[in-house]
Amino acid sequence: MVIDSTSADVPLNIADEDDFKRVKASAAEGLHIGKPSLNPLTKAWSVPVWRRLGRPDGGFGGVVLAEVDPAALVSPALRAQAPRSVVGLLGDDGLYRTRFAGDAALSVGDRLDVAGFMQRIRRARDAHRPVVSPLDGTARFASAVEMPRFGLFAVVATDAETALAGYA
């Protein structure tokens, strides 16, 4: 049961939500970053950030939940580096929490084959070539760094044309 909230748009019980079940089952009291969702009333995307609370005996004591704007998960400084570059947070479940190109949101909640994506990045890196995006055909030098504590990958892909402009 929800005990307190700063919003009136919160259900009274969240026990059936998948993210809640995952956080409750986890022994870790750190942050858990959930799957993005579209608020049916406001039509705005948000990403749930959960923290498990433990009782003194180590048992489950509840959660603290904040719904975060996906734009807040990616620094504006990173997004502004190059107009056709991409910065995103990809879950190890294959679901993007947020993905930005320049200042325009490309997507929230899109699915991606993580293993295939990581393989394409490794092959391109080993060949010293950019990865060509299947979404927009743009060639980018890409990197994805795993953040296992959060079950995420930080993805940065710099537009190859911009990155190589000084050499042209």
JSON list of C-alpha atoms in Angstrom, two decimals:
[
{"chain": "A", "resi": 1, "resn": "MET", "atom": "CA", "xyz": [0.00, 0.00, 0.00]},
{"chain": "A", "resi": 2, "resn": "VAL", "atom": "CA", "xyz": [1.20, 3.52, -0.76]},
{"chain": "A", "resi": 3, "resn": "ILE", "atom": "CA", "xyz": [1.68, 5.36, 2.54]},
{"chain": "A", "resi": 4, "resn": "ASP", "atom": "CA", "xyz": [2.49, 8.85, 1.26]},
{"chain": "A", "resi": 5, "resn": "SER", "atom": "CA", "xyz": [2.94, 10.62, -2.06]},
{"chain": "A", "resi": 6, "resn": "THR", "atom": "CA", "xyz": [3.63, 14.07, -3.45]},
{"chain": "A", "resi": 7, "resn": "SER", "atom": "CA", "xyz": [1.27, 13.33, -6.34]},
{"chain": "A", "resi": 8, "resn": "ALA", "atom": "CA", "xyz": [-2.44, 12.62, -6.49]},
{"chain": "A", "resi": 9, "resn": "ASP", "atom": "CA", "xyz": [-1.90, 10.45, -9.60]},
{"chain": "A", "resi": 10, "resn": "VAL", "atom": "CA", "xyz": [-0.51, 7.46, -7.66]},
{"chain": "A", "resi": 11, "resn": "PRO", "atom": "CA", "xyz": [-2.36, 4.16, -7.25]},
{"chain": "A", "resi": 12, "resn": "LEU", "atom": "CA", "xyz": [-3.07, 3.09, -3.69]},
{"chain": "A", "resi": 13, "resn": "ASN", "atom": "CA", "xyz": [-1.35, -0.26, -4.18]},
{"chain": "A", "resi": 14, "resn": "ILE", "atom": "CA", "xyz": [1.69, -1.04, -6.39]},
{"chain": "A", "resi": 15, "resn": "ALA", "atom": "CA", "xyz": [2.26, -4.64, -5.23]},
{"chain": "A", "resi": 16, "resn": "ASP", "atom": "CA", "xyz": [1.37, -6.09, -8.65]},
{"chain": "A", "resi": 17, "resn": "GLU", "atom": "CA", "xyz": [3.90, -3.98, -10.59]},
{"chain": "A", "resi": 18, "resn": "ASP", "atom": "CA", "xyz": [6.83, -5.98, -12.04]},
{"chain": "A", "resi": 19, "resn": "ASP", "atom": "CA", "xyz": [9.43, -3.42, -10.89]},
{"chain": "A", "resi": 20, "resn": "PHE", "atom": "CA", "xyz": [8.06, -3.53, -7.34]},
{"chain": "A", "resi": 21, "resn": "LYS", "atom": "CA", "xyz": [8.24, -7.32, -7.29]},
{"chain": "A", "resi": 22, "resn": "ARG", "atom": "CA", "xyz": [11.84, -7.23, -8.57]},
{"chain": "A", "resi": 23, "resn": "VAL", "atom": "CA", "xyz": [12.92, -4.65, -5.96]},
{"chain": "A", "resi": 24, "resn": "LYS", "atom": "CA", "xyz": [11.14, -6.53, -3.16]},
{"chain": "A", "resi": 25, "resn": "ALA", "atom": "CA", "xyz": [12.82, -9.80, -4.11]},
{"chain": "A", "resi": 26, "resn": "SER", "atom": "CA", "xyz": [16.26, -8.19, -4.26]},
{"chain": "A", "resi": 27, "resn": "ALA", "atom": "CA", "xyz": [18.46, -8.12, -1.16]},
{"chain": "A", "resi": 28, "resn": "ALA", "atom": "CA", "xyz": [20.27, -4.99, -2.44]},
{"chain": "A", "resi": 29, "resn": "GLU", "atom": "CA", "xyz": [19.20, -1.69, -0.90]},
{"chain": "A", "resi": 30, "resn": "GLY", "atom": "CA", "xyz": [20.77, 0.41, -3.67]},
{"chain": "A", "resi": 31, "resn": "LEU", "atom": "CA", "xyz": [18.93, 2.16, -6.47]},
{"chain": "A", "resi": 32, "resn": "HIS", "atom": "CA", "xyz": [16.95, 0.17, -9.01]},
{"chain": "A", "resi": 33, "resn": "ILE", "atom": "CA", "xyz": [16.06, 1.88, -12.28]},
{"chain": "A", "resi": 34, "resn": "GLY", "atom": "CA", "xyz": [12.82, 0.49, -13.67]},
{"chain": "A", "resi": 35, "resn": "LYS", "atom": "CA", "xyz": [11.17, 0.33, -17.05]},
{"chain": "A", "resi": 36, "resn": "PRO", "atom": "CA", "xyz": [9.88, 3.60, -18.54]},
{"chain": "A", "resi": 37, "resn": "SER", "atom": "CA", "xyz": [6.14, 4.11, -18.64]},
{"chain": "A", "resi": 38, "resn": "LEU", "atom": "CA", "xyz": [3.69, 6.54, -20.17]},
{"chain": "A", "resi": 39, "resn": "ASN", "atom": "CA", "xyz": [1.40, 8.25, -17.67]},
{"chain": "A", "resi": 40, "resn": "PRO", "atom": "CA", "xyz": [-2.14, 7.81, -19.05]},
{"chain": "A", "resi": 41, "resn": "LEU", "atom": "CA", "xyz": [-3.31, 11.11, -17.54]},
{"chain": "A", "resi": 42, "resn": "THR", "atom": "CA", "xyz": [-0.42, 13.46, -18.37]},
{"chain": "A", "resi": 43, "resn": "LYS", "atom": "CA", "xyz": [0.81, 11.59, -21.48]},
{"chain": "A", "resi": 44, "resn": "ALA", "atom": "CA", "xyz": [4.37, 12.14, -20.21]},
{"chain": "A", "resi": 45, "resn": "TRP", "atom": "CA", "xyz": [7.07, 9.46, -20.02]},
{"chain": "A", "resi": 46, "resn": "SER", "atom": "CA", "xyz": [8.78, 8.73, -16.72]},
{"chain": "A", "resi": 47, "resn": "VAL", "atom": "CA", "xyz": [11.36, 6.28, -15.44]},
{"chain": "A", "resi": 48, "resn": "PRO", "atom": "CA", "xyz": [10.80, 4.84, -11.96]},
{"chain": "A", "resi": 49, "resn": "VAL", "atom": "CA", "xyz": [13.79, 4.96, -9.62]},
{"chain": "A", "resi": 50, "resn": "TRP", "atom": "CA", "xyz": [13.30, 2.65, -6.67]},
{"chain": "A", "resi": 51, "resn": "ARG", "atom": "CA", "xyz": [15.14, 2.17, -3.39]},
{"chain": "A", "resi": 52, "resn": "ARG", "atom": "CA", "xyz": [14.45, -0.89, -1.27]},
{"chain": "A", "resi": 53, "resn": "LEU", "atom": "CA", "xyz": [14.11, -0.25, 2.44]},
{"chain": "A", "resi": 54, "resn": "GLY", "atom": "CA", "xyz": [15.24, -2.92, 4.85]},
{"chain": "A", "resi": 55, "resn": "ARG", "atom": "CA", "xyz": [13.98, -3.63, 8.34]},
{"chain": "A", "resi": 56, "resn": "PRO", "atom": "CA", "xyz": [16.50, -3.99, 11.20]},
{"chain": "A", "resi": 57, "resn": "ASP", "atom": "CA", "xyz": [16.22, -7.79, 10.87]},
{"chain": "A", "resi": 58, "resn": "GLY", "atom": "CA", "xyz": [17.11, -7.56, 7.16]},
{"chain": "A", "resi": 59, "resn": "GLY", "atom": "CA", "xyz": [13.58, -8.22, 5.96]},
{"chain": "A", "resi": 60, "resn": "PHE", "atom": "CA", "xyz": [11.67, -6.16, 3.44]},
{"chain": "A", "resi": 61, "resn": "GLY", "atom": "CA", "xyz": [10.52, -2.83, 4.87]},
{"chain": "A", "resi": 62, "resn": "GLY", "atom": "CA", "xyz": [9.07, -1.16, 1.78]},
{"chain": "A", "resi": 63, "resn": "VAL", "atom": "CA", "xyz": [10.29, 1.07, -1.04]},
{"chain": "A", "resi": 64, "resn": "VAL", "atom": "CA", "xyz": [10.82, 4.69, -1.86]},
{"chain": "A", "resi": 65, "resn": "LEU", "atom": "CA", "xyz": [9.87, 5.46, -5.46]},
{"chain": "A", "resi": 66, "resn": "ALA", "atom": "CA", "xyz": [10.51, 8.54, -7.57]},
{"chain": "A", "resi": 67, "resn": "GLU", "atom": "CA", "xyz": [9.24, 8.95, -11.13]},
{"chain": "A", "resi": 68, "resn": "VAL", "atom": "CA", "xyz": [12.00, 10.71, -13.09]},
{"chain": "A", "resi": 69, "resn": "ASP", "atom": "CA", "xyz": [11.77, 12.57, -16.41]},
{"chain": "A", "resi": 70, "resn": "PRO", "atom": "CA", "xyz": [13.90, 10.55, -18.90]},
{"chain": "A", "resi": 71, "resn": "ALA", "atom": "CA", "xyz": [15.71, 13.77, -19.91]},
{"chain": "A", "resi": 72, "resn": "ALA", "atom": "CA", "xyz": [17.09, 14.01, -16.36]},
{"chain": "A", "resi": 73, "resn": "LEU", "atom": "CA", "xyz": [18.97, 10.72, -16.83]},
{"chain": "A", "resi": 74, "resn": "VAL", "atom": "CA", "xyz": [21.21, 12.15, -19.55]},
{"chain": "A", "resi": 75, "resn": "SER", "atom": "CA", "xyz": [23.32, 15.24, -18.96]},
{"chain": "A", "resi": 76, "resn": "PRO", "atom": "CA", "xyz": [22.50, 18.22, -21.22]},
{"chain": "A", "resi": 77, "resn": "ALA", "atom": "CA", "xyz": [26.26, 18.76, -21.67]},
{"chain": "A", "resi": 78, "resn": "LEU", "atom": "CA", "xyz": [26.63, 15.28, -23.16]},
{"chain": "A", "resi": 79, "resn": "ARG", "atom": "CA", "xyz": [23.60, 15.75, -25.42]},
{"chain": "A", "resi": 80, "resn": "ALA", "atom": "CA", "xyz": [24.97, 19.02, -26.80]},
{"chain": "A", "resi": 81, "resn": "GLN", "atom": "CA", "xyz": [28.39, 17.68, -27.90]},
{"chain": "A", "resi": 82, "resn": "ALA", "atom": "CA", "xyz": [27.40, 16.98, -31.49]},
{"chain": "A", "resi": 83, "resn": "PRO", "atom": "CA", "xyz": [24.06, 17.42, -33.22]},
{"chain": "A", "resi": 84, "resn": "ARG", "atom": "CA", "xyz": [23.84, 13.87, -34.61]},
{"chain": "A", "resi": 85, "resn": "SER", "atom": "CA", "xyz": [25.45, 12.09, -31.68]},
{"chain": "A", "resi": 86, "resn": "VAL", "atom": "CA", "xyz": [23.42, 9.78, -29.45]},
{"chain": "A", "resi": 87, "resn": "VAL", "atom": "CA", "xyz": [23.49, 9.34, -25.68]},
{"chain": "A", "resi": 88, "resn": "GLY", "atom": "CA", "xyz": [21.31, 6.82, -23.92]},
{"chain": "A", "resi": 89, "resn": "LEU", "atom": "CA", "xyz": [20.71, 4.42, -21.08]},
{"chain": "A", "resi": 90, "resn": "LEU", "atom": "CA", "xyz": [19.99, 0.88, -22.22]},
{"chain": "A", "resi": 91, "resn": "GLY", "atom": "CA", "xyz": [18.76, -1.71, -19.74]},
{"chain": "A", "resi": 92, "resn": "ASP", "atom": "CA", "xyz": [20.32, -5.16, -19.68]},
{"chain": "A", "resi": 93, "resn": "ASP", "atom": "CA", "xyz": [16.75, -6.29, -20.40]},
{"chain": "A", "resi": 94, "resn": "GLY", "atom": "CA", "xyz": [17.07, -4.70, -23.87]},
{"chain": "A", "resi": 95, "resn": "LEU", "atom": "CA", "xyz": [14.78, -1.76, -23.07]},
{"chain": "A", "resi": 96, "resn": "TYR", "atom": "CA", "xyz": [16.03, 1.81, -23.51]},
{"chain": "A", "resi": 97, "resn": "ARG", "atom": "CA", "xyz": [15.27, 3.99, -20.50]},
{"chain": "A", "resi": 98, "resn": "THR", "atom": "CA", "xyz": [16.13, 7.04, -22.58]},
{"chain": "A", "resi": 99, "resn": "ARG", "atom": "CA", "xyz": [17.96, 7.77, -25.83]},
{"chain": "A", "resi": 100, "resn": "PHE", "atom": "CA", "xyz": [18.69, 11.26, -27.13]},
{"chain": "A", "resi": 101, "resn": "ALA", "atom": "CA", "xyz": [20.16, 12.63, -30.35]},
{"chain": "A", "resi": 102, "resn": "GLY", "atom": "CA", "xyz": [21.27, 16.21, -29.81]},
{"chain": "A", "resi": 103, "resn": "ASP", "atom": "CA", "xyz": [18.43, 17.88, -27.90]},
{"chain": "A", "resi": 104, "resn": "ALA", "atom": "CA", "xyz": [15.62, 15.86, -29.50]},
{"chain": "A", "resi": 105, "resn": "ALA", "atom": "CA", "xyz": [14.37, 12.67, -27.86]},
{"chain": "A", "resi": 106, "resn": "LEU", "atom": "CA", "xyz": [14.61, 9.79, -30.29]},
{"chain": "A", "resi": 107, "resn": "SER", "atom": "CA", "xyz": [12.91, 7.32, -28.03]},
{"chain": "A", "resi": 108, "resn": "VAL", "atom": "CA", "xyz": [11.94, 6.14, -24.60]},
{"chain": "A", "resi": 109, "resn": "GLY", "atom": "CA", "xyz": [11.15, 2.49, -24.08]},
{"chain": "A", "resi": 110, "resn": "ASP", "atom": "CA", "xyz": [12.39, 1.06, -27.39]},
{"chain": "A", "resi": 111, "resn": "ARG", "atom": "CA", "xyz": [13.65, -2.53, -27.43]},
{"chain": "A", "resi": 112, "resn": "LEU", "atom": "CA", "xyz": [17.08, -3.58, -28.67]},
{"chain": "A", "resi": 113, "resn": "ASP", "atom": "CA", "xyz": [18.96, -6.88, -28.89]},
{"chain": "A", "resi": 114, "resn": "VAL", "atom": "CA", "xyz": [21.73, -6.08, -26.37]},
{"chain": "A", "resi": 115, "resn": "ALA", "atom": "CA", "xyz": [24.01, -8.98, -27.35]},
{"chain": "A", "resi": 116, "resn": "GLY", "atom": "CA", "xyz": [23.76, -8.14, -31.07]},
{"chain": "A", "resi": 117, "resn": "PHE", "atom": "CA", "xyz": [24.30, -4.44, -30.39]},
{"chain": "A", "resi": 118, "resn": "MET", "atom": "CA", "xyz": [27.38, -5.09, -28.24]},
{"chain": "A", "resi": 119, "resn": "GLN", "atom": "CA", "xyz": [28.77, -7.43, -30.91]},
{"chain": "A", "resi": 120, "resn": "ARG", "atom": "CA", "xyz": [28.32, -4.75, -33.63]},
{"chain": "A", "resi": 121, "resn": "ILE", "atom": "CA", "xyz": [30.11, -2.20, -31.42]},
{"chain": "A", "resi": 122, "resn": "ARG", "atom": "CA", "xyz": [33.03, -4.59, -30.75]},
{"chain": "A", "resi": 123, "resn": "ARG", "atom": "CA", "xyz": [33.42, -5.47, -34.45]},
{"chain": "A", "resi": 124, "resn": "ALA", "atom": "CA", "xyz": [33.37, -1.80, -35.45]},
{"chain": "A", "resi": 125, "resn": "ARG", "atom": "CA", "xyz": [35.85, -0.87, -32.72]},
{"chain": "A", "resi": 126, "resn": "ASP", "atom": "CA", "xyz": [38.22, -3.69, -33.71]},
{"chain": "A", "resi": 127, "resn": "ALA", "atom": "CA", "xyz": [38.03, -2.59, -37.36]},
{"chain": "A", "resi": 128, "resn": "HIS", "atom": "CA", "xyz": [38.44, 1.11, -36.40]},
{"chain": "A", "resi": 129, "resn": "ARG", "atom": "CA", "xyz": [35.21, 1.87, -38.23]},
{"chain": "A", "resi": 130, "resn": "PRO", "atom": "CA", "xyz": [31.99, 3.57, -37.18]},
{"chain": "A", "resi": 131, "resn": "VAL", "atom": "CA", "xyz": [28.76, 1.65, -36.66]},
{"chain": "A", "resi": 132, "resn": "VAL", "atom": "CA", "xyz": [25.98, 2.51, -39.11]},
{"chain": "A", "resi": 133, "resn": "SER", "atom": "CA", "xyz": [22.68, 2.98, -37.29]},
{"chain": "A", "resi": 134, "resn": "PRO", "atom": "CA", "xyz": [19.81, 0.87, -38.62]},
{"chain": "A", "resi": 135, "resn": "LEU", "atom": "CA", "xyz": [17.41, 3.59, -37.39]},
{"chain": "A", "resi": 136, "resn": "ASP", "atom": "CA", "xyz": [18.70, 6.59, -39.34]},
{"chain": "A", "resi": 137, "resn": "GLY", "atom": "CA", "xyz": [21.65, 5.34, -41.44]},
{"chain": "A", "resi": 138, "resn": "THR", "atom": "CA", "xyz": [24.10, 7.65, -39.64]},
{"chain": "A", "resi": 139, "resn": "ALA", "atom": "CA", "xyz": [27.65, 6.36, -39.14]},
{"chain": "A", "resi": 140, "resn": "ARG", "atom": "CA", "xyz": [28.77, 6.79, -35.52]},
{"chain": "A", "resi": 141, "resn": "PHE", "atom": "CA", "xyz": [31.69, 5.76, -33.35]},
{"chain": "A", "resi": 142, "resn": "ALA", "atom": "CA", "xyz": [29.91, 4.00, -30.52]},
{"chain": "A", "resi": 143, "resn": "SER", "atom": "CA", "xyz": [30.69, 2.75, -27.06]},
{"chain": "A", "resi": 144, "resn": "ALA", "atom": "CA", "xyz": [28.58, 1.09, -24.39]},
{"chain": "A", "resi": 145, "resn": "VAL", "atom": "CA", "xyz": [29.80, 0.81, -20.83]},
{"chain": "A", "resi": 146, "resn": "GLU", "atom": "CA", "xyz": [28.10, -1.65, -18.51]},
{"chain": "A", "resi": 147, "resn": "MET", "atom": "CA", "xyz": [26.85, -0.37, -15.16]},
{"chain": "A", "resi": 148, "resn": "PRO", "atom": "CA", "xyz": [26.03, -3.72, -13.54]},
{"chain": "A", "resi": 149, "resn": "ARG", "atom": "CA", "xyz": [24.95, -2.19, -10.23]},
{"chain": "A", "resi": 150, "resn": "PHE", "atom": "CA", "xyz": [22.01, -0.60, -12.06]},
{"chain": "A", "resi": 151, "resn": "GLY", "atom": "CA", "xyz": [21.45, -3.22, -14.78]},
{"chain": "A", "resi": 152, "resn": "LEU", "atom": "CA", "xyz": [22.20, -0.58, -17.42]},
{"chain": "A", "resi": 153, "resn": "PHE", "atom": "CA", "xyz": [24.60, 0.28, -20.22]},
{"chain": "A", "resi": 154, "resn": "ALA", "atom": "CA", "xyz": [25.62, 3.90, -20.82]},
{"chain": "A", "resi": 155, "resn": "VAL", "atom": "CA", "xyz": [25.61, 4.28, -24.61]},
{"chain": "A", "resi": 156, "resn": "VAL", "atom": "CA", "xyz": [27.44, 7.09, -26.39]},
{"chain": "A", "resi": 157, "resn": "ALA", "atom": "CA", "xyz": [27.67, 7.25, -30.18]},
{"chain": "A", "resi": 158, "resn": "THR", "atom": "CA", "xyz": [29.45, 10.21, -31.77]},
{"chain": "A", "resi": 159, "resn": "ASP", "atom": "CA", "xyz": [28.60, 11.19, -35.33]},
{"chain": "A", "resi": 160, "resn": "ALA", "atom": "CA", "xyz": [31.56, 9.99, -37.46]},
{"chain": "A", "resi": 161, "resn": "GLU", "atom": "CA", "xyz": [31.42, 13.03, -39.78]},
{"chain": "A", "resi": 162, "resn": "THR", "atom": "CA", "xyz": [31.72, 15.41, -36.82]},
{"chain": "A", "resi": 163, "resn": "ALA", "atom": "CA", "xyz": [34.35, 13.27, -35.07]},
{"chain": "A", "resi": 164, "resn": "LEU", "atom": "CA", "xyz": [36.56, 13.13, -38.19]},
{"chain": "A", "resi": 165, "resn": "ALA", "atom": "CA", "xyz": [36.03, 16.73, -39.36]},
{"chain": "A", "resi": 166, "resn": "GLY", "atom": "CA", "xyz": [39.45, 17.81, -38.10]},
{"chain": "A", "resi": 167, "resn": "TYR", "atom": "CA", "xyz": [41.10, 15.12, -40.22]},
{"chain": "A", "resi": 168, "resn": "ALA", "atom": "CA", "xyz": [39.13, 15.82, -43.39]}
]
